[in-house]
PDB file of C-alpha atoms in Angstrom:
ATOM      1  CA  MET D   1       0.000   0.000   0.000  1.00  0.00           C
ATOM      2  CA  PHE D   2       1.296   3.452  -0.896  1.00  0.00           C
ATOM      3  CA  LYS D   3       1.692   6.096   1.765  1.00  0.00           C
ATOM      4  CA  MET D   4      -0.059   9.350   0.941  1.00  0.00           C
ATOM      5  CA  GLU D   5       3.109  11.352   0.374  1.00  0.00           C
ATOM      6  CA  SER D   6       5.251  12.290  -2.586  1.00  0.00           C
ATOM      7  CA  MET D   7       8.675  10.920  -3.478  1.00  0.00           C
ATOM      8  CA  ALA D   8      10.015  14.457  -3.028  1.00  0.00           C
ATOM      9  CA  GLN D   9       8.673  14.554   0.527  1.00  0.00           C
ATOM     10  CA  ARG D  10      10.190  11.154   1.297  1.00  0.00           C
ATOM     11  CA  LEU D  11      13.534  12.382  -0.027  1.00  0.00           C
ATOM     12  CA  LEU D  12      13.302  15.465   2.191  1.00  0.00           C
ATOM     13  CA  GLN D  13      12.431  13.283   5.196  1.00  0.00           C
ATOM     14  CA  ALA D  14      15.336  10.930   4.475  1.00  0.00           C
ATOM     15  CA  ARG D  15      17.807  13.784   4.080  1.00  0.00           C
ATOM     16  CA  LYS D  16      16.759  15.396   7.355  1.00  0.00           C
ATOM     17  CA  GLY D  17      16.811  12.011   9.100  1.00  0.00           C
ATOM     18  CA  ALA D  18      20.421  11.595   7.992  1.00  0.00           C
ATOM     19  CA  ASN D  19      21.266  14.949   9.629  1.00  0.00           C
ATOM     20  CA  PHE D  20      22.047  16.879   6.463  1.00  0.00           C
ATOM     21  CA  GLY D  21      21.100  20.449   7.299  1.00  0.00           C
ATOM     22  CA  SER D  22      20.390  21.550   3.740  1.00  0.00           C
ATOM     23  CA  ALA D  23      19.835  20.210   0.253  1.00  0.00           C
ATOM     24  CA  THR D  24      23.086  21.843  -0.845  1.00  0.00           C
ATOM     25  CA  LYS D  25      25.137  19.976   1.770  1.00  0.00           C
ATOM     26  CA  ALA D  26      23.486  16.694   0.821  1.00  0.00           C
ATOM     27  CA  ALA D  27      24.251  17.291  -2.856  1.00  0.00           C
ATOM     28  CA  GLU D  28      27.902  17.975  -2.058  1.00  0.00           C
ATOM     29  CA  SER D  29      28.163  14.716  -0.108  1.00  0.00           C
ATOM     30  CA  LEU D  30      26.437  12.814  -2.912  1.00  0.00           C
ATOM     31  CA  GLY D  31      28.657  14.362  -5.562  1.00  0.00           C
ATOM     32  CA  VAL D  32      25.724  15.593  -7.645  1.00  0.00           C
ATOM     33  CA  PRO D  33      24.898  19.139  -8.802  1.00  0.00           C
ATOM     34  CA  ALA D  34      23.018  21.055  -6.128  1.00  0.00           C
ATOM     35  CA  SER D  35      20.447  22.212  -8.678  1.00  0.00           C
ATOM     36  CA  THR D  36      19.731  18.609  -9.687  1.00  0.00           C
ATOM     37  CA  TYR D  37      19.232  17.449  -6.116  1.00  0.00           C
ATOM     38  CA  ARG D  38      17.103  20.470  -5.182  1.00  0.00           C
ATOM     39  CA  ALA D  39      14.843  19.818  -8.170  1.00  0.00           C
ATOM     40  CA  HIS D  40      14.320  16.262  -6.905  1.00  0.00           C
ATOM     41  CA  GLU D  41      13.637  17.328  -3.331  1.00  0.00           C
ATOM     42  CA  ASN D  42      11.257  20.164  -4.163  1.00  0.00           C
ATOM     43  CA  GLY D  43       9.315  18.045  -6.638  1.00  0.00           C
ATOM     44  CA  GLN D  44      10.262  19.990  -9.756  1.00  0.00           C
ATOM     45  CA  ASN D  45      11.743  16.847 -11.343  1.00  0.00           C
ATOM     46  CA  GLU D  46      11.152  13.161 -10.658  1.00  0.00           C
ATOM     47  CA  PHE D  47      14.200  11.050  -9.803  1.00  0.00           C
ATOM     48  CA  SER D  48      14.920   7.653 -11.324  1.00  0.00           C
ATOM     49  CA  ALA D  49      15.122   4.241  -9.643  1.00  0.00           C
ATOM     50  CA  ASP D  50      18.930   4.348  -9.899  1.00  0.00           C
ATOM     51  CA  GLU D  51      18.991   7.775  -8.277  1.00  0.00           C
ATOM     52  CA  ALA D  52      16.675   6.454  -5.560  1.00  0.00           C
ATOM     53  CA  LYS D  53      19.229   3.738  -4.800  1.00  0.00           C
ATOM     54  CA  GLN D  54      22.031   6.315  -4.639  1.00  0.00           C
ATOM     55  CA  TYR D  55      20.075   8.574  -2.299  1.00  0.00           C
ATOM     56  CA  ALA D  56      18.921   5.644  -0.169  1.00  0.00           C
ATOM     57  CA  ARG D  57      22.499   4.457   0.398  1.00  0.00           C
ATOM     58  CA  LYS D  58      23.577   7.932   1.469  1.00  0.00           C
ATOM     59  CA  PHE D  59      20.614   8.548   3.775  1.00  0.00           C
ATOM     60  CA  GLY D  60      20.327   5.036   5.220  1.00  0.00           C
ATOM     61  CA  VAL D  61      16.824   4.190   4.009  1.00  0.00           C
ATOM     62  CA  GLU D  62      15.318   1.514   1.767  1.00  0.00           C
ATOM     63  CA  PRO D  63      15.301   2.528  -1.913  1.00  0.00           C
ATOM     64  CA  GLY D  64      11.874   0.958  -2.418  1.00  0.00           C
ATOM     65  CA  TRP D  65      10.358   3.152   0.267  1.00  0.00           C
ATOM     66  CA  LEU D  66      12.085   6.218  -1.144  1.00  0.00           C
ATOM     67  CA  TYR D  67      10.807   5.567  -4.656  1.00  0.00           C
ATOM     68  CA  PHE D  68       7.352   4.118  -4.016  1.00  0.00           C
ATOM     69  CA  GLY D  69       6.469   4.806  -0.375  1.00  0.00           C
ATOM     70  CA  GLY D  70       4.544   2.321   1.751  1.00  0.00           C
ATOM     71  CA  ASP D  71       6.346  -0.828   2.802  1.00  0.00           C
ATOM     72  CA  ALA D  72      10.081  -1.025   2.090  1.00  0.00           C
ATOM     73  CA  LEU D  73      10.523  -2.892  -1.192  1.00  0.00           C
ATOM     74  CA  GLU D  74      13.664  -3.395  -3.247  1.00  0.00           C
ATOM     75  CA  VAL D  75      13.486  -1.370  -6.445  1.00  0.00           C
ATOM     76  CA  THR D  76      13.862  -3.547  -9.538  1.00  0.00           C
ATOM     77  CA  ASP D  77      11.823  -2.254 -12.439  1.00  0.00           C
ATOM     78  CA  PRO D  78       9.385   0.490 -11.423  1.00  0.00           C
ATOM     79  CA  THR D  79       7.295  -0.174 -14.540  1.00  0.00           C
ATOM     80  CA  LEU D  80       6.352  -3.609 -13.157  1.00  0.00           C
ATOM     81  CA  THR D  81       4.356  -2.292 -10.194  1.00  0.00           C
ATOM     82  CA  ASP D  82       0.589  -2.116 -10.000  1.00  0.00           C
ATOM     83  CA  ALA D  83       0.730   1.596  -9.235  1.00  0.00           C
ATOM     84  CA  ALA D  84      -1.493   2.499 -12.167  1.00  0.00           C
ATOM     85  CA  SER D  85      -4.372   0.576 -10.617  1.00  0.00           C
ATOM     86  CA  ILE D  86      -4.454   2.636  -7.420  1.00  0.00           C
ATOM     87  CA  ILE D  87      -3.559   6.160  -8.487  1.00  0.00           C
ATOM     88  CA  SER D  88      -5.056   8.939 -10.539  1.00  0.00           C
ATOM     89  CA  THR D  89      -2.573  10.768 -12.740  1.00  0.00           C
ATOM     90  CA  ILE D  90      -2.626  14.351 -13.938  1.00  0.00           C
ATOM     91  CA  SER D  91       0.131  14.758 -16.517  1.00  0.00           C
ATOM     92  CA  SER D  92       0.649  16.605 -19.785  1.00  0.00           C
ATOM     93  CA  ILE D  93       2.330  13.437 -21.103  1.00  0.00           C
ATOM     94  CA  ASN D  94       0.003  10.705 -19.809  1.00  0.00           C
ATOM     95  CA  GLY D  95      -3.140  12.801 -19.641  1.00  0.00           C
ATOM     96  CA  ALA D  96      -5.653  12.373 -16.840  1.00  0.00           C
ATOM     97  CA  GLU D  97      -5.564   8.637 -16.200  1.00  0.00           C
ATOM     98  CA  GLY D  98      -8.321   7.283 -13.974  1.00  0.00           C
ATOM     99  CA  ILE D  99     -10.211  10.582 -14.310  1.00  0.00           C
ATOM    100  CA  PRO D 100     -13.318  10.996 -16.520  1.00  0.00           C
ATOM    101  CA  ASP D 101     -12.536  12.589 -19.879  1.00  0.00           C
ATOM    102  CA  GLY D 102     -12.658  16.359 -19.911  1.00  0.00           C
ATOM    103  CA  THR D 103     -12.892  16.729 -16.134  1.00  0.00           C
ATOM    104  CA  ILE D 104     -10.747  18.201 -13.377  1.00  0.00           C
ATOM    105  CA  PRO D 105     -10.322  16.225 -10.136  1.00  0.00           C
ATOM    106  CA  GLU D 106     -11.255  17.793  -6.832  1.00  0.00           C
ATOM    107  CA  VAL D 107      -8.809  16.463  -4.258  1.00  0.00           C
ATOM    108  CA  ASP D 108     -10.183  15.685  -0.803  1.00  0.00           C
ATOM    109  CA  VAL D 109      -7.646  17.747   1.098  1.00  0.00           C
ATOM    110  CA  LYS D 110      -8.485  21.245   2.245  1.00  0.00           C
ATOM    111  CA  GLY D 111      -6.026  23.936   1.188  1.00  0.00           C
ATOM    112  CA  GLY D 112      -5.010  24.792   4.716  1.00  0.00           C
ATOM    113  CA  LEU D 113      -4.479  28.534   4.304  1.00  0.00           C
ATOM    114  CA  GLY D 114      -2.781  28.194   7.652  1.00  0.00           C
ATOM    115  CA  GLY D 115      -2.916  24.514   8.592  1.00  0.00           C
ATOM    116  CA  GLY D 116      -4.484  21.078   8.462  1.00  0.00           C
ATOM    117  CA  GLY D 117      -4.856  18.327   5.923  1.00  0.00           C
ATOM    118  CA  VAL D 118      -3.035  15.153   4.958  1.00  0.00           C
ATOM    119  CA  THR D 119      -0.723  14.710   2.034  1.00  0.00           C
ATOM    120  CA  ILE D 120      -2.237  12.830  -0.892  1.00  0.00           C
ATOM    121  CA  ILE D 121       0.397  13.479  -3.566  1.00  0.00           C
ATOM    122  CA  GLN D 122       2.110  10.324  -4.805  1.00  0.00           C
ATOM    123  CA  GLN D 123       4.673  11.662  -7.260  1.00  0.00           C
ATOM    124  CA  THR D 124       5.546  14.876  -9.056  1.00  0.00           C
ATOM    125  CA  ASN D 125       7.495  15.710 -12.161  1.00  0.00           C
ATOM    126  CA  SER D 126       7.808  18.553 -14.634  1.00  0.00           C
ATOM    127  CA  ASN D 127       4.683  17.462 -16.514  1.00  0.00           C
ATOM    128  CA  GLY D 128       2.173  17.266 -13.710  1.00  0.00           C
ATOM    129  CA  MET D 129       1.274  15.455 -10.538  1.00  0.00           C
ATOM    130  CA  THR D 130      -0.013  12.077  -9.353  1.00  0.00           C
ATOM    131  CA  PHE D 131      -2.675  11.805  -6.653  1.00  0.00           C
ATOM    132  CA  ALA D 132      -3.957   8.820  -4.691  1.00  0.00           C
ATOM    133  CA  ALA D 133      -7.202   7.731  -6.352  1.00  0.00           C
ATOM    134  CA  GLU D 134      -9.033   7.472  -3.036  1.00  0.00           C
ATOM    135  CA  ALA D 135      -8.250  11.148  -2.404  1.00  0.00           C
ATOM    136  CA  VAL D 136     -10.116  12.331  -5.513  1.00  0.00           C
ATOM    137  CA  ARG D 137     -13.599  12.940  -4.148  1.00  0.00           C
ATOM    138  CA  ASP D 138     -15.298  14.560  -7.127  1.00  0.00           C
ATOM    139  CA  HIS D 139     -14.754  16.064 -10.576  1.00  0.00           C
ATOM    140  CA  TRP D 140     -15.329  19.426 -12.211  1.00  0.00           C
ATOM    141  CA  ARG D 141     -16.162  19.982 -15.874  1.00  0.00           C
ATOM    142  CA  LEU D 142     -15.239  23.451 -17.118  1.00  0.00           C
ATOM    143  CA  PRO D 143     -16.125  24.828 -20.560  1.00  0.00           C
ATOM    144  CA  ASP D 144     -13.327  25.055 -23.103  1.00  0.00           C
ATOM    145  CA  TRP D 145     -13.434  28.844 -23.178  1.00  0.00           C
ATOM    146  CA  MET D 146     -12.744  28.970 -19.447  1.00  0.00           C
ATOM    147  CA  LEU D 147      -9.763  26.619 -19.714  1.00  0.00           C
ATOM    148  CA  THR D 148      -8.480  28.722 -22.615  1.00  0.00           C
ATOM    149  CA  SER D 149      -8.741  31.849 -20.475  1.00  0.00           C
ATOM    150  CA  MET D 150      -6.642  30.057 -17.845  1.00  0.00           C
ATOM    151  CA  ASN D 151      -4.086  29.080 -20.514  1.00  0.00           C
ATOM    152  CA  ALA D 152      -4.219  25.529 -19.146  1.00  0.00           C
ATOM    153  CA  SER D 153      -5.425  22.045 -20.041  1.00  0.00           C
ATOM    154  CA  ASN D 154      -7.743  19.987 -17.855  1.00  0.00           C
ATOM    155  CA  THR D 155      -5.042  17.266 -17.871  1.00  0.00           C
ATOM    156  CA  VAL D 156      -2.801  19.337 -15.566  1.00  0.00           C
ATOM    157  CA  VAL D 157      -5.371  21.250 -13.501  1.00  0.00           C
ATOM    158  CA  ALA D 158      -6.511  20.151 -10.041  1.00  0.00           C
ATOM    159  CA  ALA D 159      -9.074  21.664  -7.675  1.00  0.00           C
ATOM    160  CA  PHE D 160      -8.638  22.049  -3.916  1.00  0.00           C
ATOM    161  CA  PRO D 161     -11.155  23.271  -1.311  1.00  0.00           C
ATOM    162  CA  VAL D 162      -9.617  25.785   1.073  1.00  0.00           C
ATOM    163  CA  GLN D 163     -10.268  27.084   4.547  1.00  0.00           C
ATOM    164  CA  GLY D 164      -9.006  29.930   6.684  1.00  0.00           C
ATOM    165  CA  ASP D 165      -8.658  33.685   6.384  1.00  0.00           C
ATOM    166  CA  SER D 166      -4.981  34.185   5.560  1.00  0.00           C
ATOM    167  CA  MET D 167      -5.600  35.077   1.892  1.00  0.00           C
ATOM    168  CA  MET D 168      -8.718  37.202   2.380  1.00  0.00           C
ATOM    169  CA  PRO D 169     -10.023  39.111   0.511  1.00  0.00           C
ATOM    170  CA  THR D 170      -8.347  37.448  -2.514  1.00  0.00           C
ATOM    171  CA  ILE D 171      -9.455  33.943  -1.484  1.00  0.00           C
ATOM    172  CA  GLU D 172     -12.337  33.401   0.924  1.00  0.00           C
ATOM    173  CA  ASP D 173     -12.873  30.606   3.424  1.00  0.00           C
ATOM    174  CA  GLY D 174     -14.725  27.793   1.612  1.00  0.00           C
ATOM    175  CA  ASP D 175     -13.544  28.675  -1.896  1.00  0.00           C
ATOM    176  CA  VAL D 176     -12.350  25.994  -4.308  1.00  0.00           C
ATOM    177  CA  VAL D 177      -9.127  26.956  -6.078  1.00  0.00           C
ATOM    178  CA  PHE D 178      -7.947  25.663  -9.448  1.00  0.00           C
ATOM    179  CA  VAL D 179      -4.209  25.043  -9.763  1.00  0.00           C
ATOM    180  CA  ASP D 180      -1.909  24.300 -12.723  1.00  0.00           C
ATOM    181  CA  THR D 181       0.163  21.393 -11.368  1.00  0.00           C
ATOM    182  CA  SER D 182       2.633  21.582 -14.269  1.00  0.00           C
ATOM    183  CA  HIS D 183       3.699  25.115 -13.255  1.00  0.00           C
ATOM    184  CA  ARG D 184       5.880  24.539 -10.185  1.00  0.00           C
ATOM    185  CA  ILE D 185       8.722  26.954 -10.847  1.00  0.00           C
ATOM    186  CA  PRO D 186       7.886  30.150  -8.906  1.00  0.00           C
ATOM    187  CA  SER D 187       8.216  32.508 -11.859  1.00  0.00           C
ATOM    188  CA  PRO D 188       6.661  34.959 -12.181  1.00  0.00           C
ATOM    189  CA  ASP D 189       5.931  36.065  -8.623  1.00  0.00           C
ATOM    190  CA  GLY D 190       2.338  35.428  -7.641  1.00  0.00           C
ATOM    191  CA  LEU D 191      -0.053  33.005  -5.966  1.00  0.00           C
ATOM    192  CA  TYR D 192       0.953  29.357  -5.655  1.00  0.00           C
ATOM    193  CA  ALA D 193      -0.419  26.296  -3.888  1.00  0.00           C
ATOM    194  CA  LEU D 194       2.222  24.947  -1.509  1.00  0.00           C
ATOM    195  CA  LEU D 195       2.729  22.017   0.816  1.00  0.00           C
ATOM    196  CA  ASP D 196       2.876  23.346   4.342  1.00  0.00           C
ATOM    197  CA  ASP D 197       4.995  22.090   7.241  1.00  0.00           C
ATOM    198  CA  TYR D 198       2.280  19.608   8.240  1.00  0.00           C
ATOM    199  CA  GLY D 199       1.692  18.054   4.822  1.00  0.00           C
ATOM    200  CA  GLY D 200      -1.411  20.119   4.128  1.00  0.00           C
ATOM    201  CA  ILE D 201      -2.048  22.419   1.188  1.00  0.00           C
ATOM    202  CA  THR D 202      -1.907  26.184   1.496  1.00  0.00           C
ATOM    203  CA  VAL D 203      -2.184  29.052  -0.980  1.00  0.00           C
ATOM    204  CA  LYS D 204       0.330  31.855  -0.531  1.00  0.00           C
ATOM    205  CA  ARG D 205       1.933  34.703  -2.427  1.00  0.00           C
ATOM    206  CA  LEU D 206       5.547  33.982  -3.451  1.00  0.00           C
ATOM    207  CA  THR D 207       8.005  36.802  -4.113  1.00  0.00           C
ATOM    208  CA  LEU D 208      11.620  36.225  -5.160  1.00  0.00           C
ATOM    209  CA  THR D 209      13.890  38.226  -2.840  1.00  0.00           C
ATOM    210  CA  SER D 210      17.403  37.017  -3.715  1.00  0.00           C
ATOM    211  CA  PRO D 211      19.497  39.101  -6.149  1.00  0.00           C
ATOM    212  CA  PRO D 212      19.838  38.015  -9.801  1.00  0.00           C
ATOM    213  CA  GLY D 213      22.329  35.185 -10.244  1.00  0.00           C
ATOM    214  CA  ALA D 214      22.336  34.166  -6.574  1.00  0.00           C
ATOM    215  CA  GLU D 215      23.286  30.514  -6.064  1.00  0.00           C
ATOM    216  CA  ILE D 216      20.638  30.067  -3.391  1.00  0.00           C
ATOM    217  CA  LYS D 217      17.292  31.655  -4.202  1.00  0.00           C
ATOM    218  CA  THR D 218      15.178  33.026  -1.373  1.00  0.00           C
ATOM    219  CA  PHE D 219      11.486  33.864  -1.266  1.00  0.00           C
ATOM    220  CA  ASP D 220       9.017  35.769   0.844  1.00  0.00           C
ATOM    221  CA  ILE D 221       5.887  33.702   1.506  1.00  0.00           C
ATOM    222  CA  SER D 222       3.119  36.120   2.351  1.00  0.00           C
ATOM    223  CA  SER D 223      -0.611  36.284   2.953  1.00  0.00           C
ATOM    224  CA  ASP D 224      -2.973  38.928   1.594  1.00  0.00           C
ATOM    225  CA  ASN D 225      -4.481  39.254   5.072  1.00  0.00           C
ATOM    226  CA  PRO D 226      -2.121  41.724   6.828  1.00  0.00           C
ATOM    227  CA  GLU D 227      -2.749  40.029  10.179  1.00  0.00           C
ATOM    228  CA  HIS D 228      -0.591  37.091   9.034  1.00  0.00           C
ATOM    229  CA  SER D 229       3.191  37.443   9.098  1.00  0.00           C
ATOM    230  CA  VAL D 230       5.568  37.077   6.153  1.00  0.00           C
ATOM    231  CA  GLN D 231       7.843  34.015   6.130  1.00  0.00           C
ATOM    232  CA  GLN D 232      11.234  33.817   4.431  1.00  0.00           C
ATOM    233  CA  ARG D 233      12.354  30.526   2.876  1.00  0.00           C
ATOM    234  CA  ASN D 234      15.170  29.177   0.751  1.00  0.00           C
ATOM    235  CA  GLU D 235      14.294  27.524  -2.545  1.00  0.00           C
ATOM    236  CA  ASP D 236      14.789  24.007  -1.176  1.00  0.00           C
ATOM    237  CA  GLU D 237      12.289  24.739   1.611  1.00  0.00           C
ATOM    238  CA  VAL D 238       9.485  25.699  -0.776  1.00  0.00           C
ATOM    239  CA  HIS D 239       7.411  22.775  -2.084  1.00  0.00           C
ATOM    240  CA  ILE D 240       5.141  23.996  -4.861  1.00  0.00           C
ATOM    241  CA  ILE D 241       2.056  22.061  -5.961  1.00  0.00           C
ATOM    242  CA  GLY D 242       1.181  24.465  -8.750  1.00  0.00           C
ATOM    243  CA  ARG D 243       0.297  27.984  -9.771  1.00  0.00           C
ATOM    244  CA  TYR D 244      -3.064  29.417  -8.748  1.00  0.00           C
ATOM    245  CA  LEU D 245      -5.378  29.967 -11.726  1.00  0.00           C
ATOM    246  CA  ARG D 246      -8.917  30.760 -10.576  1.00  0.00           C
ATOM    247  CA  ARG D 247     -11.327  30.207  -7.720  1.00  0.00           C
ATOM    248  CA  PHE D 248     -14.933  29.137  -7.350  1.00  0.00           C
ATOM    249  CA  THR D 249     -16.506  31.124  -4.545  1.00  0.00           C
ATOM    250  CA  ARG D 250     -19.790  30.808  -2.726  1.00  0.00           C
TER     251      ARG D 250
END
């Protein structure tokens, strides 16, 4: 059985469990480019089975757990698993597998806007995101003109219900937000759905604060409600689900 967490999150957990204080230090010890490792840990790029073995040896975990989650299994050929039978995929390459044609999945995790929720993301890569099928509670069907106005395809869009007041008045408590899961590089500045420190989903405003050409990029994570404080994070501490597109409000 798969745990409801992404391979990027498992990599982050393994790195911290091995007492590497940053992604950059782990990359140096592994002998891999820091940008490559950071892209694996923040979910921008998916890592291979061979890379899972390399990371697992360094961090002292089972490669099967790192790659697949759930029980610790030895990685042989990841294409021989039955993963496709228990997940729903949103990907610009594979399309929306396990999801009715022309629809957008609504994922049964509330966008925390300050807390809560459980992680239901299985894997991420540059083309989209994979969710546990049991976490998809419903589906939306949007007209083509609306998707065109979002400059997005239904195969990479996901919907998340949200709660809390941190993004008021831009996003209200109870809104459903639509997110482009293929857009996980925080450029340009703007609203993004993020994984929070508790594995929930939150919508925040990201602003790049590091100077051009800086090796380590830093961001301000802010709320539109001025009663909530601004947080500062390094790039490897920001886990982006996708860029905010639209909201459905009551």
